[in-house]
XYZ file of C-alpha atoms in Angstrom:
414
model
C -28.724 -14.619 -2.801
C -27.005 -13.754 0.702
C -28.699 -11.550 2.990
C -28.376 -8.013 2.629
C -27.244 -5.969 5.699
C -30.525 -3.515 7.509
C -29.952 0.313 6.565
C -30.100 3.246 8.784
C -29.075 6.879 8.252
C -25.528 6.266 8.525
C -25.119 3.109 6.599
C -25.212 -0.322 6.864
C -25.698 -1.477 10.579
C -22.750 -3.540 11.891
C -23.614 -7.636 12.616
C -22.598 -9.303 15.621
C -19.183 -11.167 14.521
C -19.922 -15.091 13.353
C -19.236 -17.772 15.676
C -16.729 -20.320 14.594
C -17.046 -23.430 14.210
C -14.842 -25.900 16.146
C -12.947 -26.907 13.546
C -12.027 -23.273 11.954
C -11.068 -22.868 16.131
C -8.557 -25.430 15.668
C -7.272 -25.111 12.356
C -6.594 -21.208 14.012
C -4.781 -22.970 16.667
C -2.645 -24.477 14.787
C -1.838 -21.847 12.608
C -0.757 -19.666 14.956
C 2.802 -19.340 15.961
C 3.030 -21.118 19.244
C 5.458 -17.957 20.673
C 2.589 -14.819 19.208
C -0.421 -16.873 20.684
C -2.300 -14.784 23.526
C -2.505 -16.177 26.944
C -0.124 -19.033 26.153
C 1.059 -19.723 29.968
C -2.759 -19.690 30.855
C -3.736 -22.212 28.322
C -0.493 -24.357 29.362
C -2.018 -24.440 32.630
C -5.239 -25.530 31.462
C -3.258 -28.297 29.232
C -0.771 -29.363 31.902
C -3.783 -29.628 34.656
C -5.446 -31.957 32.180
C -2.308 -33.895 31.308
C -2.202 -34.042 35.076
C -5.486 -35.674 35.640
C -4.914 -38.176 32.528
C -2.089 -39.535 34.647
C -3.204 -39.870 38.299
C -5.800 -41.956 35.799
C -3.310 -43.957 34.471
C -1.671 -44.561 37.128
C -4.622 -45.744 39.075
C -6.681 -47.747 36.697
C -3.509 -49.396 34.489
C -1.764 -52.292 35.831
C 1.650 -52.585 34.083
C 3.799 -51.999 37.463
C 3.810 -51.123 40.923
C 0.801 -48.066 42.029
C 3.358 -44.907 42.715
C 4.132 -44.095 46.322
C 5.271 -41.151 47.656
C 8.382 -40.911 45.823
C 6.557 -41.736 42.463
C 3.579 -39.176 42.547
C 6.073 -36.712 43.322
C 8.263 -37.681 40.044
C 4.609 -37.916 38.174
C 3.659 -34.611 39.510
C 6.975 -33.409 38.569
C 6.995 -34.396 35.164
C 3.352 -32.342 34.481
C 3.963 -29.305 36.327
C 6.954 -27.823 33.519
C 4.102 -28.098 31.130
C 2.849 -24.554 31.787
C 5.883 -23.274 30.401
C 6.239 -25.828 27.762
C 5.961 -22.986 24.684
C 8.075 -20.675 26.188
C 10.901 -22.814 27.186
C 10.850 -26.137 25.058
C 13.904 -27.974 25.334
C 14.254 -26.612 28.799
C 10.935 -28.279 30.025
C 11.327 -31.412 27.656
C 14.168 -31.773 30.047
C 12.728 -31.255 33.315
C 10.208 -34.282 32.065
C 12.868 -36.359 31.039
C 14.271 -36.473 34.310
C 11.672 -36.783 36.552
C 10.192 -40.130 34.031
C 13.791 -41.689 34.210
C 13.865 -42.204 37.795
C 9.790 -42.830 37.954
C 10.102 -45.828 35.444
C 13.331 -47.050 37.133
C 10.930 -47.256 40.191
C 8.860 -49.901 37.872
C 6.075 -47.420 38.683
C 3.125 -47.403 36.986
C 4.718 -47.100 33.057
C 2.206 -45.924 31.523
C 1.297 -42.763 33.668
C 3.808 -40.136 32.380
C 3.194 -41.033 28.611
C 0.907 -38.274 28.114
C 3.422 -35.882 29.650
C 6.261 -37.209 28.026
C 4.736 -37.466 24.377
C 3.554 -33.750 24.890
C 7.307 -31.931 25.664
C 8.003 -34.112 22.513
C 5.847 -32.896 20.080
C 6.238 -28.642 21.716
C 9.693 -29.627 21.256
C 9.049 -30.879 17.144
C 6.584 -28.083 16.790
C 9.174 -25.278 17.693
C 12.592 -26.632 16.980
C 14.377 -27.491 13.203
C 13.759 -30.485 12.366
C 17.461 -31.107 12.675
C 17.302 -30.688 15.829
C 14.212 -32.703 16.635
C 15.553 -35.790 14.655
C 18.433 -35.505 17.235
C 15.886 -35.529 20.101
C 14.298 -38.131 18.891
C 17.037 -40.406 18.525
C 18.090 -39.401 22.669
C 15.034 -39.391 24.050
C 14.461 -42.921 22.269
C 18.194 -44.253 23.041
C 17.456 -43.161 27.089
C 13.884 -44.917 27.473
C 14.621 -47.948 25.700
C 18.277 -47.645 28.300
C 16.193 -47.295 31.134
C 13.583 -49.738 30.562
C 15.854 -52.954 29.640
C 17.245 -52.374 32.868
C 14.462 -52.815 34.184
C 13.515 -55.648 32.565
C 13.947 -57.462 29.022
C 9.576 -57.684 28.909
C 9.722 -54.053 29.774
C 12.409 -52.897 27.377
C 10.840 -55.503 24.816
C 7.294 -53.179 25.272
C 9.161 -50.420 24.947
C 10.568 -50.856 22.002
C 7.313 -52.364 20.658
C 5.251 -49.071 21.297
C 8.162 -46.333 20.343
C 6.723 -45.701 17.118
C 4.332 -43.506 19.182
C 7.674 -41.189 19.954
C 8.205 -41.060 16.133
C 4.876 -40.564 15.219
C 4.682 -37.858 17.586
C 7.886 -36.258 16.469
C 6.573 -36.827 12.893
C 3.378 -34.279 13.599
C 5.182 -31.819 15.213
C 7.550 -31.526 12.367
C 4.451 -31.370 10.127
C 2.563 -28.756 12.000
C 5.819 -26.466 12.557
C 5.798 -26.763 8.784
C 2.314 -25.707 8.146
C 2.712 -22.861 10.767
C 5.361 -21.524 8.467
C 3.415 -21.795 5.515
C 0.786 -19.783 6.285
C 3.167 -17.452 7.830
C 4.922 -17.067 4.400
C 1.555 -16.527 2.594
C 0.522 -14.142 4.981
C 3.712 -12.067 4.660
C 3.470 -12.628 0.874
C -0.363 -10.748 1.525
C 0.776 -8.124 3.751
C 3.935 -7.131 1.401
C 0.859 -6.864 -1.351
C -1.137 -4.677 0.872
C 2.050 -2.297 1.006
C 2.771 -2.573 -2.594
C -1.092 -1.126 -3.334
C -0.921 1.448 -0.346
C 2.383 2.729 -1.932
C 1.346 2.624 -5.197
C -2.416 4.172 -4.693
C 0.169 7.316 -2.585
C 2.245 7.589 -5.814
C -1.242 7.967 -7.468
C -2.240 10.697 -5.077
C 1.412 12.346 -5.433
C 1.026 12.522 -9.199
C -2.812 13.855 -9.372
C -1.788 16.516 -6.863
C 1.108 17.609 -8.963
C -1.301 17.748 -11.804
C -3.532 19.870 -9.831
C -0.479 22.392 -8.798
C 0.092 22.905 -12.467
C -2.739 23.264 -13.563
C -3.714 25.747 -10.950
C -0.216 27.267 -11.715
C -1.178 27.716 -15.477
C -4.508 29.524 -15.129
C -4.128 31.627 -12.398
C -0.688 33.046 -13.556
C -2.038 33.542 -17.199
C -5.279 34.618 -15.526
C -3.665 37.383 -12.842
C -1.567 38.530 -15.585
C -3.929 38.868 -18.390
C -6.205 40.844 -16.040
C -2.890 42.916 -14.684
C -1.993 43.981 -18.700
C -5.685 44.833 -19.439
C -6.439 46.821 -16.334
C -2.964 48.437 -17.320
C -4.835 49.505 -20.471
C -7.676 51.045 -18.958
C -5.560 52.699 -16.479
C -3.329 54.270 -19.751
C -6.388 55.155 -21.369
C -7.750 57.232 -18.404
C -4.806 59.097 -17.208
C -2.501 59.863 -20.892
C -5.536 61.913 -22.402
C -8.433 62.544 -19.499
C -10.366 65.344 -22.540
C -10.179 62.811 -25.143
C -11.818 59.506 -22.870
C -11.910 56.610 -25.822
C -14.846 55.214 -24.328
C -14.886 52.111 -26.418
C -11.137 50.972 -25.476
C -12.197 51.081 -21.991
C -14.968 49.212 -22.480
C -12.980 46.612 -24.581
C -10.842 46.448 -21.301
C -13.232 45.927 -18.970
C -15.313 43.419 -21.093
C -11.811 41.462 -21.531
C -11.655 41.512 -17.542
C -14.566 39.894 -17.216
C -14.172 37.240 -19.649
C -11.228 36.268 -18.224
C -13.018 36.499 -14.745
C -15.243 33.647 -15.964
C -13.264 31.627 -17.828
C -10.829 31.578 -14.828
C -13.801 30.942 -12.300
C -14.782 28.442 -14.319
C -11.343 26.286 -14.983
C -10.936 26.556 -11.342
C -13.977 25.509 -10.433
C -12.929 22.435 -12.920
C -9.706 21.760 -11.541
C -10.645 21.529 -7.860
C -13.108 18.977 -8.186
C -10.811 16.721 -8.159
C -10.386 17.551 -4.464
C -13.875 16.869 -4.266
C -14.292 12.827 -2.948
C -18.148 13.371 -3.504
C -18.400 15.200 -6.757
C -20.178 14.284 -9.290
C -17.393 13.780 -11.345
C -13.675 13.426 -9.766
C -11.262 13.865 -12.732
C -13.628 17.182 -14.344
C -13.476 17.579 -17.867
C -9.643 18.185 -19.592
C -9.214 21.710 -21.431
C -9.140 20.958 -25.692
C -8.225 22.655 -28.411
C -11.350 24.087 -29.017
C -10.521 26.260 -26.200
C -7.434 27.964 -27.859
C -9.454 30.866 -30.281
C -10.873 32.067 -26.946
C -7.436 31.785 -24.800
C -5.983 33.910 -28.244
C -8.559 36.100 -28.602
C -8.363 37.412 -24.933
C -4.291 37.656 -25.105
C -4.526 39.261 -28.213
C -2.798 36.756 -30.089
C -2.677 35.447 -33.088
C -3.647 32.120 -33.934
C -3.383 29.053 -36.549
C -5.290 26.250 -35.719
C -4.979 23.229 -38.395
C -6.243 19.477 -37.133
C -7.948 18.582 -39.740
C -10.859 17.441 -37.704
C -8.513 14.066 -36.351
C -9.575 12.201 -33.267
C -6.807 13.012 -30.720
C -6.099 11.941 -27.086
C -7.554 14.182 -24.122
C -3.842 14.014 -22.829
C -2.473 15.535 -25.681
C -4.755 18.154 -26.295
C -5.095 19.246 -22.765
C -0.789 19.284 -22.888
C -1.237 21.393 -26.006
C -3.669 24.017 -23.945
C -2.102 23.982 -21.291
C 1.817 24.567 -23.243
C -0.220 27.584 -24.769
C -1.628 29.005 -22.004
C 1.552 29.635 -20.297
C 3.385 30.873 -23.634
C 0.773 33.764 -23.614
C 1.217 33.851 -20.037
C 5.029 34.420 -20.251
C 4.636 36.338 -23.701
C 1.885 39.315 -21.922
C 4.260 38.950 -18.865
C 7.775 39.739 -20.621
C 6.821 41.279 -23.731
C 4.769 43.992 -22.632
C 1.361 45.242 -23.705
C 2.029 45.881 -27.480
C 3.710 42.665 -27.427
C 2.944 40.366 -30.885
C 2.154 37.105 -30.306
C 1.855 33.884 -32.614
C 0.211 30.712 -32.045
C 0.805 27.631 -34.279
C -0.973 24.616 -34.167
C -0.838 22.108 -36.573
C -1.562 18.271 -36.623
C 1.909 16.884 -38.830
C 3.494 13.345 -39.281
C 1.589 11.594 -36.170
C 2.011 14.443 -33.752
C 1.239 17.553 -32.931
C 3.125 20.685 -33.125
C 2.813 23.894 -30.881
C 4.995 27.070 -31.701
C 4.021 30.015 -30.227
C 6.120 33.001 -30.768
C 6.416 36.692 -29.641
C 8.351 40.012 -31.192
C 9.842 40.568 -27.340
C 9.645 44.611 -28.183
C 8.989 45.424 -24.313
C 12.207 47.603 -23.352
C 12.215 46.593 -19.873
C 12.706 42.566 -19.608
C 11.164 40.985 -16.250
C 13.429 38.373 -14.705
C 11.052 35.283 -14.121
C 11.549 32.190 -12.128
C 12.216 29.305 -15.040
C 9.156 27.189 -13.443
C 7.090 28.090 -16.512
C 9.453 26.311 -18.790
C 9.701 23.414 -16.458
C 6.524 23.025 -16.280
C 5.547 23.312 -19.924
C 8.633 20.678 -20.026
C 6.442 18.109 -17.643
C 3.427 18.656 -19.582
C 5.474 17.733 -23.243
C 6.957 14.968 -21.340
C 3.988 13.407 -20.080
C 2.440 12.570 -23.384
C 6.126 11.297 -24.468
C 6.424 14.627 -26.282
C 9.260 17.306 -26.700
C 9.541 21.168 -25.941
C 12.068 23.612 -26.120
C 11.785 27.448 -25.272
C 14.373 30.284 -26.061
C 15.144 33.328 -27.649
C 14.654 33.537 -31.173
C 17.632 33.459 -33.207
C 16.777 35.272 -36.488
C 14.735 38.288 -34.754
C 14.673 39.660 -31.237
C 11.464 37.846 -29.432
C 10.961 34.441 -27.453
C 10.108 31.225 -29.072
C 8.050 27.863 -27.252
C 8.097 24.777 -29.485
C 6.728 21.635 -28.563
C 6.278 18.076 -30.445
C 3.308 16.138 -28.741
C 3.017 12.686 -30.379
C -0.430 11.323 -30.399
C 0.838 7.841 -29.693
C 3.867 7.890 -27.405
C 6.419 5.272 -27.302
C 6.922 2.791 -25.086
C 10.561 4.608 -24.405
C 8.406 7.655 -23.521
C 5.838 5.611 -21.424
């Protein structure tokens, strides 16, 4: 078992970050694109001062020609200074090298002195470059030394030629690490592309549950405000038509209606913004069923058929179905006035399940509405791969809202 993180108030405490190891150091070092890597003309320094010392070793301690004089530690010195700048400027300081080692070895200085220097622009050069372009390097940079060096002598050009594998071998590992650098540059793009993909996707998540939430905060508080606006209409007749003859009981009926829809609407609302909640107890809240629709009738004084049959049906489909009714009664109370008859149908049929609800439309003053009912009923059909359609009746005067709600959509739908 690992070791579990010390607790406090706030959470877990944060740990010191691990030390890597030296070899996780390097394989990072290598990894890292050469032109993105922090500090590069200070570590270049560090490099070329240490390429620097390797040399004046060399040139000290290793007799295969003359010890440099003047001349020569200033073409040595010369060929290690470009090295700060060796990442930033490549074939530009590969160069500079080139020609201060062609004169130095045409000195029959000390040969093996600027090797370090030399092999290092070579393998910036193969780290950096196409490999294209560093075979072509290669083949110059090989082509000049072995050039210079049988001029100087046939043993010389003979060595030469004897050790210039160490040119290819170097050329060979820069190709190689340029290659692994772009790798792990392609499989961290291919990570970071997959990053965006979930951040988009988890936003069109968010989009779609706050949609859900607008409608469904759109379907009870319009059939909510309205139901409460017909029945305090009611009480308000009641009062002021006949003041003598007070029917007690009607405004009681009224006011007890009120309240009931007071609850039920405190209580769906209540249900639909936990989902706003991140620490509820329980983000999605319970989906409105069917066994909600006798009391959504009951309080708009509708009418209503209810036949299931008991079946096992999707949340999604029966929450659509309340939610399609809800804003029929809605519209129905809204346009059709308080006398208005209303008819709810319900009926499980064929695989799917059908919603008609229907008013008589006897209100003699229509109410222009905004069509987002409709659309919205529309989404609701739509999102269970269902159907709806809503117009006026043809055979009577009245409104009609029919909707086809399959309990298994198809994949068209989906």
């Amino acid at each position: 078992m690992g070791k579990t993180q010390p607790l406090t108030e706030d959470g877990p405490v944060p740990q010191p970050p691990t030390r890597l190891r030296l070899g996780e150091r390097v394989l990072n070092a290598v990894s890292r694109d050469p032109l993105a890597t922090p500090h590069r003309t200070r570590n270049d320094a560090f490099v070329a001062a240490s390429v620097g010392a390797l040399s004046v070793a060399l040139a000290l301690l290793v007799d295969d020609g003359r010890r440099p004089d003047a001349v020569g530690w200033a073409l040595l010195a010369g060929s290690v200074v470009p090295l700060v700048w060796r990442r930033s400027y490549p074939s530009h300081v590969l160069v500079a090298v080139l020609a201060c080692i062609g004169p130095y070895h045409a000195l029959d200085n000390t040969h093996a002195a600027p090797v370090p220097a030399s092999l290092l622009a070579l393998y910036t050069v193969a780290a950096t470059a196409r490999p294209l372009y560093t075979c072509f390097v290669g083949c110059l940079v090989m082509g000049v030394t072995l050039t210079i060096m049988f001029n100087v002598g046939a043993h010389e050009g003979l060595e030469s030629l004897r050790t210039s594998g160490w040119i290819l071998a170097v050329l060979v590992f820069g190709v190689d690490v340029r290659t692994y650098r772009r790798y792990i540059a392609s499989v961290v793009g291919r990570a970071e592309r997959a990053e965006r993909t979930r951040e988009e996707e988890a936003a069109r998540r968010v989009a779609e549950e706050r949609l859900r939430i607008a409608r469904d905060l759109h379907d009870l508080l319009a059939h909510s405000i309205t139901l409460i606006g017909v029945q305090t209409s009611v009480a308000s007749h009641v009062l002021t038509v006949d003041p003598e003859r007070l029917d007690r009981a009607a405004i009681a009926r009224a006011l007890d209606d009120i309240a009931e829809t007071c609850r039920t609407a405190r209580g769906e609302l209540r249900t639909t913004l936990e989902v706003l909640r991140a620490d509820g107890p329980d983000c999605d809240g319970p989906l409105p069923d069917l066994a909600a629709l006798p009391g959504l009738a009951r309080t708009a004084g509708a009418e209503l058929t209810l036949k299931t049959g008991g079946a096992p049906m999707p949340p999604a489909v029966e929450a659509a179905a309340y939610r399609i009714v809800q804003e029929s009664l809605t519209n129905a109370v809204r346009h059709g006035g308080a006398g208005v008859r209303i008819t709810v149908r319900v009926v499980l049929e064929a695989g799917a399940l059908r919603v008609g609800v229907t008013d008589d439309g006897n209100a003699s003053v229509q109410r222009p509405g905004t069509g987002f009912g409709i659309v919205g009923m529309r989404e609701r059909a739509r999102s269970v791969g269902g159907t709806l359609s809503a117009g006026p009746r043809g055979d009577r005067p009245g409104f009609e809202v029919a909707a086809i709600l399959p309990l298994q959509p198809s994949e068209a739908a989906v």
